[in-house]
Coordinates of C-alpha atoms and ligand atoms in Angstrom, one line a residue:
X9 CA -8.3 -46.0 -3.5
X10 CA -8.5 -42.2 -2.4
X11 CA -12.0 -40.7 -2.7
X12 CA -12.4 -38.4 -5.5
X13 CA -14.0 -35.8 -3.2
X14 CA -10.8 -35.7 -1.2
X15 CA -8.8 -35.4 -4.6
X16 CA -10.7 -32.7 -5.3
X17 CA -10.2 -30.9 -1.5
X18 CA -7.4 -28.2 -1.4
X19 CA -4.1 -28.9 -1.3
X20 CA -3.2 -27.9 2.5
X21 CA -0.2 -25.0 2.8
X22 CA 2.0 -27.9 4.0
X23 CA 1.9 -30.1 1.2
X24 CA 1.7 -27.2 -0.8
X25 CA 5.3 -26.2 -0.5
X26 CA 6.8 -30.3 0.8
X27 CA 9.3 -31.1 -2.3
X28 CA 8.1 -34.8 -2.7
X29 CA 5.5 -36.5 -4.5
X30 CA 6.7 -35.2 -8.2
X31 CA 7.3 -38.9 -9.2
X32 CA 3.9 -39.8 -11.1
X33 CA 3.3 -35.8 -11.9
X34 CA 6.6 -35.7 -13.4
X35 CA 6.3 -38.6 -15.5
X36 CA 2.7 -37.2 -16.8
X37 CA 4.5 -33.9 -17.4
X38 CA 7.4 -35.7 -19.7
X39 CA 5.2 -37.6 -21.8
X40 CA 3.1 -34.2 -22.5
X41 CA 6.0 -32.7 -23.7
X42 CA 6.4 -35.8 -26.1
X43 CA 3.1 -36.6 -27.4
X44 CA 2.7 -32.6 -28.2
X45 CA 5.8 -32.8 -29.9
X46 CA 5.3 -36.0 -31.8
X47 CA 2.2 -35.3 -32.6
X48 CA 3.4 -33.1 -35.5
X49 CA 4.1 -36.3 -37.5
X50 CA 0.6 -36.7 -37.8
X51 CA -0.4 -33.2 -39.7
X52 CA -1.7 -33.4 -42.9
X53 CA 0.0 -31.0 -44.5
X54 CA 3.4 -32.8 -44.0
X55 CA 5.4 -33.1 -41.0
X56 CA 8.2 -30.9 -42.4
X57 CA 5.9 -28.0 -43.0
X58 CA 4.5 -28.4 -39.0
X59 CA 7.8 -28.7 -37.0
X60 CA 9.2 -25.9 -39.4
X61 CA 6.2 -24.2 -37.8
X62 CA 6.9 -24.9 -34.6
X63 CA 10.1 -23.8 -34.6
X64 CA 9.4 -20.6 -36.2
X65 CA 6.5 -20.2 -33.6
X66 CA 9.1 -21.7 -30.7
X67 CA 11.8 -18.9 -31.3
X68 CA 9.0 -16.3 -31.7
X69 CA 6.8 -16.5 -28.9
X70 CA 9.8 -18.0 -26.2
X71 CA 12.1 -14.7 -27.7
X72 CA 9.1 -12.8 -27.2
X73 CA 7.8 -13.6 -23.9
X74 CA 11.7 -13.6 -22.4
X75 CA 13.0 -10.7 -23.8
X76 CA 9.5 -8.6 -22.6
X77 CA 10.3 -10.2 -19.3
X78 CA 13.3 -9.2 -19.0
X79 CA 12.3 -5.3 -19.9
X80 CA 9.7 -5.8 -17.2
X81 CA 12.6 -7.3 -14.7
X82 CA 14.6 -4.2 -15.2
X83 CA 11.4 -1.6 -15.1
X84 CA 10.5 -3.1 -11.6
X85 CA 14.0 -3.1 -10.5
X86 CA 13.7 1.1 -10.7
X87 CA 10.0 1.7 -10.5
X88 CA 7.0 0.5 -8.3
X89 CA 6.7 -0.6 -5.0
X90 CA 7.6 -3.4 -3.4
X91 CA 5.0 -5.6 -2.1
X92 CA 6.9 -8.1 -0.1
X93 CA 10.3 -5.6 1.1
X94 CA 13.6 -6.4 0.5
X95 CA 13.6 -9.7 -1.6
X96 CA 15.1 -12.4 1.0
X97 CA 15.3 -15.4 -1.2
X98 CA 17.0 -15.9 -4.7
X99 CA 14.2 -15.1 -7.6
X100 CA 15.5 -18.1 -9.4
X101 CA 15.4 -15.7 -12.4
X102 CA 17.1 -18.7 -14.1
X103 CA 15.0 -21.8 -12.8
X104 CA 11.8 -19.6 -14.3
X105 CA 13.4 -18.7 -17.6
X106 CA 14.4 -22.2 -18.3
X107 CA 10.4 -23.2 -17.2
X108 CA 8.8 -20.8 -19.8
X109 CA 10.6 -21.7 -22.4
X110 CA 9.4 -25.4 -21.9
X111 CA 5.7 -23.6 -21.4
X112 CA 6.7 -21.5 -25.0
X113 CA 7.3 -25.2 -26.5
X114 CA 4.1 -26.6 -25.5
X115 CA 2.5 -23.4 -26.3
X116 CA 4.2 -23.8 -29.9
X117 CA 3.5 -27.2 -30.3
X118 CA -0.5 -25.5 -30.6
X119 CA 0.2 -22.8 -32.6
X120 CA 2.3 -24.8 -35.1
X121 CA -1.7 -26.7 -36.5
X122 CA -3.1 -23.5 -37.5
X123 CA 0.2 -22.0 -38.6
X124 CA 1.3 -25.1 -40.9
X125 CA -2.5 -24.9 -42.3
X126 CA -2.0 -21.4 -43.3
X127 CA 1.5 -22.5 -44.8
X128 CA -0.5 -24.9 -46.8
X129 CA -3.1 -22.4 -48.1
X130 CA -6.5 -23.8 -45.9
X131 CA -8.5 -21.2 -44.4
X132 CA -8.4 -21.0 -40.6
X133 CA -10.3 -19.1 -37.8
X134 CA -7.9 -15.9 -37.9
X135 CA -9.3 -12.9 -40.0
X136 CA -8.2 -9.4 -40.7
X137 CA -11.2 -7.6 -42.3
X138 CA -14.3 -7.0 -40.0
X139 CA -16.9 -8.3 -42.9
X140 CA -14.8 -11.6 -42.7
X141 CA -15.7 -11.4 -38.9
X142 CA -18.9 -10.7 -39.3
X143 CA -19.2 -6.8 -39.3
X144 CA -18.5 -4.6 -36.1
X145 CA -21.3 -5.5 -33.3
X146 CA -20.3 -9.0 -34.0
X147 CA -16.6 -8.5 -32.8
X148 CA -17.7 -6.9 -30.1
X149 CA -19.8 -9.4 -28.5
X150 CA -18.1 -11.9 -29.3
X151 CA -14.5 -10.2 -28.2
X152 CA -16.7 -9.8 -24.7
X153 CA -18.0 -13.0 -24.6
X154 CA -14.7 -14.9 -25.4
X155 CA -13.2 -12.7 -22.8
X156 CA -15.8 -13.8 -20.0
X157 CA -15.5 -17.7 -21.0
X158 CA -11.3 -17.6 -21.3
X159 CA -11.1 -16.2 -17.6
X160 CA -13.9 -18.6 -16.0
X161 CA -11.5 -21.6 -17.6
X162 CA -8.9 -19.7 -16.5
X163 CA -10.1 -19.4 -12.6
X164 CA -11.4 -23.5 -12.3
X165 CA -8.3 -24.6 -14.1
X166 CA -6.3 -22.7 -11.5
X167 CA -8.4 -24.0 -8.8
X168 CA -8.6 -27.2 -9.8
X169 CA -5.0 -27.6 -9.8
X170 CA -4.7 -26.5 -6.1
X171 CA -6.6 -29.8 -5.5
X172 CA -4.7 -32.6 -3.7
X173 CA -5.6 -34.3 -7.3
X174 CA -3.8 -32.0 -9.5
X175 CA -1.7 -29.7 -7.3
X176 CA 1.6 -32.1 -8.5
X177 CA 1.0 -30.2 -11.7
X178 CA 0.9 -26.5 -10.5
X179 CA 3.4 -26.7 -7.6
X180 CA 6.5 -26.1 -9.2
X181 CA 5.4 -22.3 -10.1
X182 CA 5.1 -21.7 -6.6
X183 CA 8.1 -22.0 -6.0
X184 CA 8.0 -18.3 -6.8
X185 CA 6.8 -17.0 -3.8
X186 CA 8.3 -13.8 -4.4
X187 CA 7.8 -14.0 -7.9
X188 CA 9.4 -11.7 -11.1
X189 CA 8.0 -11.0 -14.4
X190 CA 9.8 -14.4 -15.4
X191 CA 7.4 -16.5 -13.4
X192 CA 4.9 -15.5 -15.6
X193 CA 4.6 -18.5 -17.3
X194 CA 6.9 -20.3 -15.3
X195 CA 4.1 -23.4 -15.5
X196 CA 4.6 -27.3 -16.2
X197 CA 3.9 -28.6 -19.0
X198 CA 0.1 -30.3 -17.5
X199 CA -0.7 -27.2 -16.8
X200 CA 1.0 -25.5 -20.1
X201 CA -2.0 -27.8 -21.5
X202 CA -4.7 -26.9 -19.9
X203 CA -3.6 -22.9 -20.6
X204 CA -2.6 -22.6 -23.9
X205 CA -5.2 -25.6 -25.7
X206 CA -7.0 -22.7 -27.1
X207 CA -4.4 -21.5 -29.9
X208 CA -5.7 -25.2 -31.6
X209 CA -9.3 -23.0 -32.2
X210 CA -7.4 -21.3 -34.6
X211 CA -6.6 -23.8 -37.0
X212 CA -10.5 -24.2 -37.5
X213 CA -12.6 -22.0 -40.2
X214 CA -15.7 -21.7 -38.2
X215 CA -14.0 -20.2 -35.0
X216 CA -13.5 -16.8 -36.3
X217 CA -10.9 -14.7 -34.3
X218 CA -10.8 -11.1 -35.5
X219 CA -7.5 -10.2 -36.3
X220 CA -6.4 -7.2 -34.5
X221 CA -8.5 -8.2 -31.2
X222 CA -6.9 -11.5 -30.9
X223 CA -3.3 -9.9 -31.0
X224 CA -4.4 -7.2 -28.3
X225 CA -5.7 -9.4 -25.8
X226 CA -2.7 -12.0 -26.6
X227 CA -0.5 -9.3 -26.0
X228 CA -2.5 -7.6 -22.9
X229 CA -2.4 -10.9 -21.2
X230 CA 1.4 -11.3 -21.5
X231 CA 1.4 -7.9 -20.2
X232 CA -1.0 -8.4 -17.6
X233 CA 0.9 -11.8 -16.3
X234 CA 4.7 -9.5 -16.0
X235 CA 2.9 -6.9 -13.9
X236 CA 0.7 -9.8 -12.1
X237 CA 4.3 -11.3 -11.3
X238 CA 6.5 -8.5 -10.9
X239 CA 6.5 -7.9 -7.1
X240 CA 5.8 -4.1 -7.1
X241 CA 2.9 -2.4 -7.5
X242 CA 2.4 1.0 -9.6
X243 CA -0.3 3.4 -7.8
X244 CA -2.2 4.4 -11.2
X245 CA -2.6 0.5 -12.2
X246 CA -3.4 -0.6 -9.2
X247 CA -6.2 2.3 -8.8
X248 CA -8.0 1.7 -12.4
X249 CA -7.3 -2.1 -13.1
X250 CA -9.8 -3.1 -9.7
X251 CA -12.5 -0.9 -11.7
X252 CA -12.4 -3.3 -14.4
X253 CA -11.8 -6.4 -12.4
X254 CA -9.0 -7.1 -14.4
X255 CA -5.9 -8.5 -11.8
X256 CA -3.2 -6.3 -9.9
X257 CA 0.4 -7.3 -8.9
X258 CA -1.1 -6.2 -5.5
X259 CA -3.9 -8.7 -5.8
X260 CA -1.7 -12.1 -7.1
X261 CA 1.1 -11.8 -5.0
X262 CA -1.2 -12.3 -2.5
X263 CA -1.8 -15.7 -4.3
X264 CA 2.3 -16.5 -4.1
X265 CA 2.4 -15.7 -0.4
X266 CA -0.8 -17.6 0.7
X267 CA -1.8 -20.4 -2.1
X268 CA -5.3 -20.6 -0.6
X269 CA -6.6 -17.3 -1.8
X270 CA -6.8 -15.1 -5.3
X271 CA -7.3 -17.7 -7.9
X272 CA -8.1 -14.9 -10.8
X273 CA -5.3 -14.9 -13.7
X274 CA -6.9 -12.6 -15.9
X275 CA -9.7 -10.9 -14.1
X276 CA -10.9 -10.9 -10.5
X277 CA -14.5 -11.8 -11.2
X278 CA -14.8 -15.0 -9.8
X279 CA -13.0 -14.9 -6.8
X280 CA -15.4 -11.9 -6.0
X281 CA -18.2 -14.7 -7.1
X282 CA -16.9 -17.4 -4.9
X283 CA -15.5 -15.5 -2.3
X284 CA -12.0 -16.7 -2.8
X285 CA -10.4 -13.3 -2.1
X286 CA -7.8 -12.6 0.6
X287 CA -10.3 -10.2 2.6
X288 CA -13.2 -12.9 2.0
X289 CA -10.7 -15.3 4.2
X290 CA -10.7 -12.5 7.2
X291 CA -14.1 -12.1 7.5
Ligands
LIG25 ZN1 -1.5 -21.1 -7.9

């Protein structure tokens, strides 16, 4: 039996990139797909209502998130600089479409619970007035708050799965090591899970999400993952986004070429905190 504190060691470069050892990973990855799909049978409000649900919410957010990725494809083709030169390799524009919509099906699966509840009439968490969220100062904080929670997951799931445990899960996104704004969400269906899981907060009442907020920092993100994957680099984001630590395309490429360092997806916060940053790795 392998000891769970070399599990949880990194996944060296070598076996980072070696094409075997999908086998068990694989099969974990199918039978997500299924149980998140079959699951539906179980809703309460009918299982008709949720896979009509899901389907609506498959062709909206997989259109969606291609289609804006395929504007943001084009845009780097003209604009930006490129960080890695002349692309070398196929970008497997293909391979990575066909891997986000499997990720737009999982994500799907999640939104179809609070969507089918609406359908049905049932309050959920989603609001549109600010007294329903509990006046201004309460979106505020708690828009912050949520914000600062989301991207710690986001950084430990991330590192997490470049543990020899659960780096099965996360190696097929990089095969983009030059990535384009279709690698985005180019992620298995493990780690589909472990991103998207918070949509099912919506289905409940007491998790108020306000509205307008919730759609912006949906849509931001999306945004934020094309440029993060786009290979170039525009000069004004990549002067005011560091301010912020929210991510660059500068600073996660970084993370395709060398899988060791720059764990941030949404801000850079924590590999500052942990010193996971390229220039940490220099000193
Ligand atoms: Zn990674």
């Amino acid at each position: 039996m392998p000891r769970l504190t070399d599990l949880l060691r990194p996944a060296a470069d070598a076996a980072v990139f070696s094409p075997h050892g999908r086998g068990f990973a694989g099969a974990v990855d199918r039978a997500v797909v299924v149980m998140a799909t079959v699951a539906g049978i179980a809703c309460p409000y009918g299982p008709v209502l949720w896979y009509k649900s899901m389907l609506v919410a498959f062709a909206a957010i997989g259109g969606l998130v291609l289609l804006g990725a395929g504007a943001a494809t084009i845009a780097a083709m003209f604009r930006g600089a490129r960080i890695q030169g002349p692309r070398r390799r196929s970008a497997l524009v293909g391979r990575s479409a066909g891997d986000t919509a499997l990720a737009a099906w999982i994500a799907a699966c999640f939104a179809a619970w609070p969507i089918a509840r609406a359908e049905a009439g049932e309050p959920i968490g989603l609001v549109w007035s600010l007294a329903e969220a509990g006046g201004l100062s309460a979106v505020i904080w708690q828009t912050l708050l949520g914000v600062l929670v989301l991207d710690a997951w986001l950084y430990w799931k991330h590192r997490l799965l470049h543990t020899r445990l659960l780096f099965p899960f996360h190696r097929g996104h990089h095969v983009y090591r030059d990535p384009t704004p279709f690698a985005g969400f180019a992620v298995g269906p493990v780690e589909s899970l472990l991103t998207f899981w918070p949509i099912l907060l919506v289905a409940f009442p007491w998790a108020t999400h306000f509205g307008p907020t919730y759609v912006a920092l949906v849509g931001g993100f999306v945004l934020l993952n094309y440029y993060l994957h786009c290979g170039v680099t525009y000069a004004a984001l990549e002067a005011t986004l560091p301010r912020l630590f929210v991510n660059t395309s500068a600073f996660h490429n970084r993370h395709h070429a060398n899988a060791e360092v720059n764990f941030g997806e949404a801000l850079t916060l924590w590999d500052h905190i942990c010193r996971t940053r390229a220039e940490d790795r220099r000193k």
